[in-house]
Structure formats: C-alpha cells, structure tokens
Amino acid sequence: MNSTFSTESNANASPLQLDSALTAQVLALGDVLREKKWTVSTAESCTGGGVAFAFTSVAGSSDWFNQSWVTYSNDAKQRELGVTLQTLEQYGAVSEKTVKEMAQGVCSKSGAQLAVTVSGIAGPGGGSDEKPVGTVWFGFVCGDSTAQIKQVFSGDRDQVRCAAISFAITHLIKMLSEK
C-alpha cells in the first residue's frame, strides 16, 4: 500500500513550544489556583488542546488542572458540552454564544471554578468578511464571573493558534487577579 503519510517524518508537524514568558505565566496561574484550592478546565477547538498542553507542560499541574475537551466539530460541541444546535445554526461555531455555552458545559461537567473555551478560524481557509481568518472567540468563567471576548490575530495558522493560547492564559490570570 502506498501512502503519502509517513510516521518517520515530522515535515507536516509543527510542535507547540512554550517560551519562557508563557511558562512563567502558567506557573503563576498554577500558584494562585493551588492557593485558592481551585481547578481549571478547558474546551478548545482551533487551538486543538494547546491551552491544556501549556498547563500540563509544568510539573505539579495535576494539583490545579482538572480536564480538557478538544471539541473541533460542531457535533462534539453539542454532544460533549451541550452547545445547542440552535446556537450553532444561528451564530456559528465561532461566536460569543457558542463559547459561552461551551464554558457552561465545561463547568457543569468538570466542577472547575475556572474555565476557558476557545473557538476560532486559524486558517489558512475558512474565513469570511464577517469572520476573517484569525478570528477567535474565548469564553471564560472565574468563580461567578464570566466573559466572552473576540480577538482577531494576524499571521499564519501556527501564529494564530499560539497567539490564542497565550491570550487565553493571560486573560485567565487577569480574571483571577480581580477576584
């Protein structure tokens, strides 16, 4: 059988790497969560588990990182997190309403006090005039506070994804500092 895919090649892979600044942020986040005895959970689409990867890249994260979902398809968002079909049909997967429902599902299923959800268009295709490539919606829960934030990042697919991961972690820290 001929195949164009080889497990011996990493030509198609671009491994996620944390820089020292992001690692420091994750460590700081973990310290605050450990002190509060809180946990964080995530649900990600366009970042493909990158936020969860960042969390688990530091030793001791099992003290404060609970669990994660990669809900790339609309079906997974519905089945795993309870996002409604009406929301997906009316607003789309990359929307304020979708990340809000994703965050509600994460908290309900995990019991975490802190949550972040990510859904966006990393590219290179899939964008539109209304939602260009680089559009990413974030849903946040921090105790009884919630937020949904839209960002539009520039760059290629990897740059958009890395920027989204960094933004998610930075905003979690901001929300925690306000508690």
Tab-separated table of C-alpha atoms in Angstrom:
chain	number	residue	atom	x	y	z
A	1	MET	CA	0.000	0.000	0.000
A	2	ASN	CA	1.411	3.387	-1.000
A	3	SER	CA	0.884	6.273	1.338
A	4	THR	CA	1.919	9.898	1.347
A	5	PHE	CA	1.923	9.865	5.144
A	6	SER	CA	4.962	8.641	6.979
A	7	THR	CA	5.277	8.281	10.720
A	8	GLU	CA	9.028	8.735	10.315
A	9	SER	CA	8.704	12.294	9.084
A	10	ASN	CA	7.803	15.366	11.021
A	11	ALA	CA	7.613	17.509	7.901
A	12	ASN	CA	3.923	18.185	8.495
A	13	ALA	CA	4.250	18.715	12.233
A	14	SER	CA	4.964	21.974	13.967
A	15	PRO	CA	5.311	21.124	17.627
A	16	LEU	CA	3.938	23.554	20.146
A	17	GLN	CA	6.648	25.000	22.323
A	18	LEU	CA	6.217	27.224	25.322
A	19	ASP	CA	8.510	30.195	25.590
A	20	SER	CA	9.828	31.211	28.983
A	21	ALA	CA	7.269	34.013	29.376
A	22	LEU	CA	4.311	31.685	28.792
A	23	THR	CA	5.819	29.061	31.085
A	24	ALA	CA	6.174	31.721	33.801
A	25	GLN	CA	2.519	32.689	33.329
A	26	VAL	CA	1.373	29.075	33.637
A	27	LEU	CA	3.442	28.649	36.793
A	28	ALA	CA	1.930	31.840	38.257
A	29	LEU	CA	-1.570	30.696	37.332
A	30	GLY	CA	-0.930	27.355	38.992
A	31	ASP	CA	0.333	29.015	42.174
A	32	VAL	CA	-2.832	31.096	42.509
A	33	LEU	CA	-5.105	28.142	41.771
A	34	ARG	CA	-3.244	25.950	44.253
A	35	GLU	CA	-3.561	28.666	46.912
A	36	LYS	CA	-7.306	29.064	46.251
A	37	LYS	CA	-7.782	25.282	46.004
A	38	TRP	CA	-9.426	25.835	42.623
A	39	THR	CA	-9.157	23.858	39.412
A	40	VAL	CA	-9.241	24.904	35.781
A	41	SER	CA	-10.697	23.022	32.825
A	42	THR	CA	-10.703	23.845	29.138
A	43	ALA	CA	-12.586	23.196	25.919
A	44	GLU	CA	-10.773	24.015	22.725
A	45	SER	CA	-11.473	23.964	19.041
A	46	CYS	CA	-8.959	25.837	16.856
A	47	THR	CA	-6.165	25.533	19.444
A	48	GLY	CA	-6.544	21.753	19.440
A	49	GLY	CA	-5.667	21.283	23.091
A	50	GLY	CA	-2.844	23.819	23.122
A	51	VAL	CA	-4.018	25.501	26.327
A	52	ALA	CA	-4.213	22.111	28.037
A	53	PHE	CA	-0.744	21.299	26.664
A	54	ALA	CA	0.602	24.529	28.167
A	55	PHE	CA	-0.923	23.667	31.546
A	56	THR	CA	0.449	20.133	31.581
A	57	SER	CA	3.895	21.292	30.487
A	58	VAL	CA	4.692	22.379	34.029
A	59	ALA	CA	5.355	19.981	36.871
A	60	GLY	CA	2.662	19.898	39.521
A	61	SER	CA	-0.184	20.936	37.241
A	62	SER	CA	-2.194	17.931	38.397
A	63	ASP	CA	-2.831	19.952	41.570
A	64	TRP	CA	-4.926	22.501	39.668
A	65	PHE	CA	-5.617	21.339	36.092
A	66	ASN	CA	-8.717	19.177	36.012
A	67	GLN	CA	-9.541	18.171	32.432
A	68	SER	CA	-9.977	19.299	28.860
A	69	TRP	CA	-12.049	18.670	25.780
A	70	VAL	CA	-10.992	19.193	22.186
A	71	THR	CA	-14.342	19.772	20.516
A	72	TYR	CA	-13.296	20.515	16.979
A	73	SER	CA	-16.564	19.564	15.291
A	74	ASN	CA	-19.975	21.077	15.895
A	75	ASP	CA	-21.231	17.606	16.777
A	76	ALA	CA	-18.622	17.320	19.548
A	77	LYS	CA	-19.535	20.763	20.881
A	78	GLN	CA	-23.156	19.628	21.129
A	79	ARG	CA	-22.568	16.111	22.407
A	80	GLU	CA	-19.765	16.783	24.880
A	81	LEU	CA	-20.559	20.299	26.121
A	82	GLY	CA	-24.249	20.875	25.491
A	83	VAL	CA	-23.941	23.637	22.897
A	84	THR	CA	-27.360	23.819	21.267
A	85	LEU	CA	-27.989	23.159	17.601
A	86	GLN	CA	-29.935	26.427	17.505
A	87	THR	CA	-26.848	28.363	18.663
A	88	LEU	CA	-24.604	26.689	16.099
A	89	GLU	CA	-27.082	27.239	13.270
A	90	GLN	CA	-27.907	30.837	14.192
A	91	TYR	CA	-24.476	32.129	15.281
A	92	GLY	CA	-21.938	29.544	14.095
A	93	ALA	CA	-19.190	27.731	15.960
A	94	VAL	CA	-17.035	30.846	16.077
A	95	SER	CA	-19.301	33.088	18.125
A	96	GLU	CA	-19.869	34.656	21.502
A	97	LYS	CA	-22.892	32.469	22.186
A	98	THR	CA	-21.063	29.244	21.320
A	99	VAL	CA	-18.063	29.868	23.601
A	100	LYS	CA	-20.435	30.890	26.390
A	101	GLU	CA	-22.354	27.623	26.082
A	102	MET	CA	-19.070	25.710	25.836
A	103	ALA	CA	-17.904	27.320	29.096
A	104	GLN	CA	-21.170	26.464	30.833
A	105	GLY	CA	-20.761	22.860	29.699
A	106	VAL	CA	-17.155	22.713	30.894
A	107	CYS	CA	-18.040	23.961	34.364
A	108	SER	CA	-21.082	21.729	34.614
A	109	LYS	CA	-19.182	18.591	33.615
A	110	SER	CA	-15.889	19.269	35.399
A	111	GLY	CA	-16.835	21.175	38.536
A	112	ALA	CA	-13.915	23.537	37.881
A	113	GLN	CA	-14.078	27.068	39.236
A	114	LEU	CA	-12.032	28.422	36.336
A	115	ALA	CA	-12.643	27.617	32.684
A	116	VAL	CA	-11.592	28.793	29.267
A	117	THR	CA	-13.104	27.869	25.930
A	118	VAL	CA	-11.682	28.683	22.503
A	119	SER	CA	-13.287	28.570	19.060
A	120	GLY	CA	-11.856	30.280	16.028
A	121	ILE	CA	-10.649	30.284	12.458
A	122	ALA	CA	-6.920	29.604	12.370
A	123	GLY	CA	-6.724	29.370	8.583
A	124	PRO	CA	-5.457	29.372	6.033
A	125	GLY	CA	-9.012	28.910	4.741
A	126	GLY	CA	-12.428	29.134	6.322
A	127	GLY	CA	-12.632	32.875	6.813
A	128	SER	CA	-15.303	35.260	5.572
A	129	ASP	CA	-15.851	39.021	5.509
A	130	GLU	CA	-17.767	38.747	8.773
A	131	LYS	CA	-15.307	36.316	10.386
A	132	PRO	CA	-11.886	36.608	8.751
A	133	VAL	CA	-9.075	34.128	9.305
A	134	GLY	CA	-7.603	34.882	12.725
A	135	THR	CA	-10.995	35.473	14.395
A	136	VAL	CA	-11.080	33.694	17.731
A	137	TRP	CA	-13.777	33.787	20.407
A	138	PHE	CA	-12.949	32.974	24.026
A	139	GLY	CA	-15.305	32.073	26.851
A	140	PHE	CA	-14.138	32.475	30.430
A	141	VAL	CA	-15.527	31.518	33.809
A	142	CYS	CA	-13.810	32.602	37.015
A	143	GLY	CA	-15.911	31.774	40.055
A	144	ASP	CA	-19.148	33.675	39.491
A	145	SER	CA	-17.690	35.950	36.781
A	146	THR	CA	-17.979	35.212	33.084
A	147	ALA	CA	-16.665	36.880	29.954
A	148	GLN	CA	-16.726	36.294	26.235
A	149	ILE	CA	-14.055	38.046	24.216
A	150	LYS	CA	-13.365	38.214	20.497
A	151	GLN	CA	-9.850	38.716	19.173
A	152	VAL	CA	-8.575	38.847	15.610
A	153	PHE	CA	-4.987	37.651	15.353
A	154	SER	CA	-2.729	38.019	12.332
A	155	GLY	CA	-0.245	35.566	10.923
A	156	ASP	CA	-0.275	32.026	9.643
A	157	ARG	CA	-2.133	29.120	11.225
A	158	ASP	CA	0.539	28.403	13.830
A	159	GLN	CA	0.875	32.081	14.764
A	160	VAL	CA	-2.895	32.457	15.218
A	161	ARG	CA	-3.055	29.342	17.371
A	162	CYS	CA	-0.076	30.365	19.521
A	163	ALA	CA	-1.484	33.870	19.967
A	164	ALA	CA	-4.837	32.395	21.013
A	165	ILE	CA	-3.201	30.106	23.576
A	166	SER	CA	-1.209	32.984	25.026
A	167	PHE	CA	-4.259	35.253	25.157
A	168	ALA	CA	-6.344	32.582	26.905
A	169	ILE	CA	-3.771	32.092	29.649
A	170	THR	CA	-3.099	35.813	30.058
A	171	HIS	CA	-6.804	36.560	30.408
A	172	LEU	CA	-7.317	33.776	32.949
A	173	ILE	CA	-4.578	35.352	35.072
A	174	LYS	CA	-6.221	38.776	34.699
A	175	MET	CA	-9.587	37.425	35.813
A	176	LEU	CA	-8.047	35.628	38.770
A	177	SER	CA	-6.195	38.772	39.861
A	178	GLU	CA	-9.530	40.609	40.027
A	179	LYS	CA	-11.014	38.008	42.415
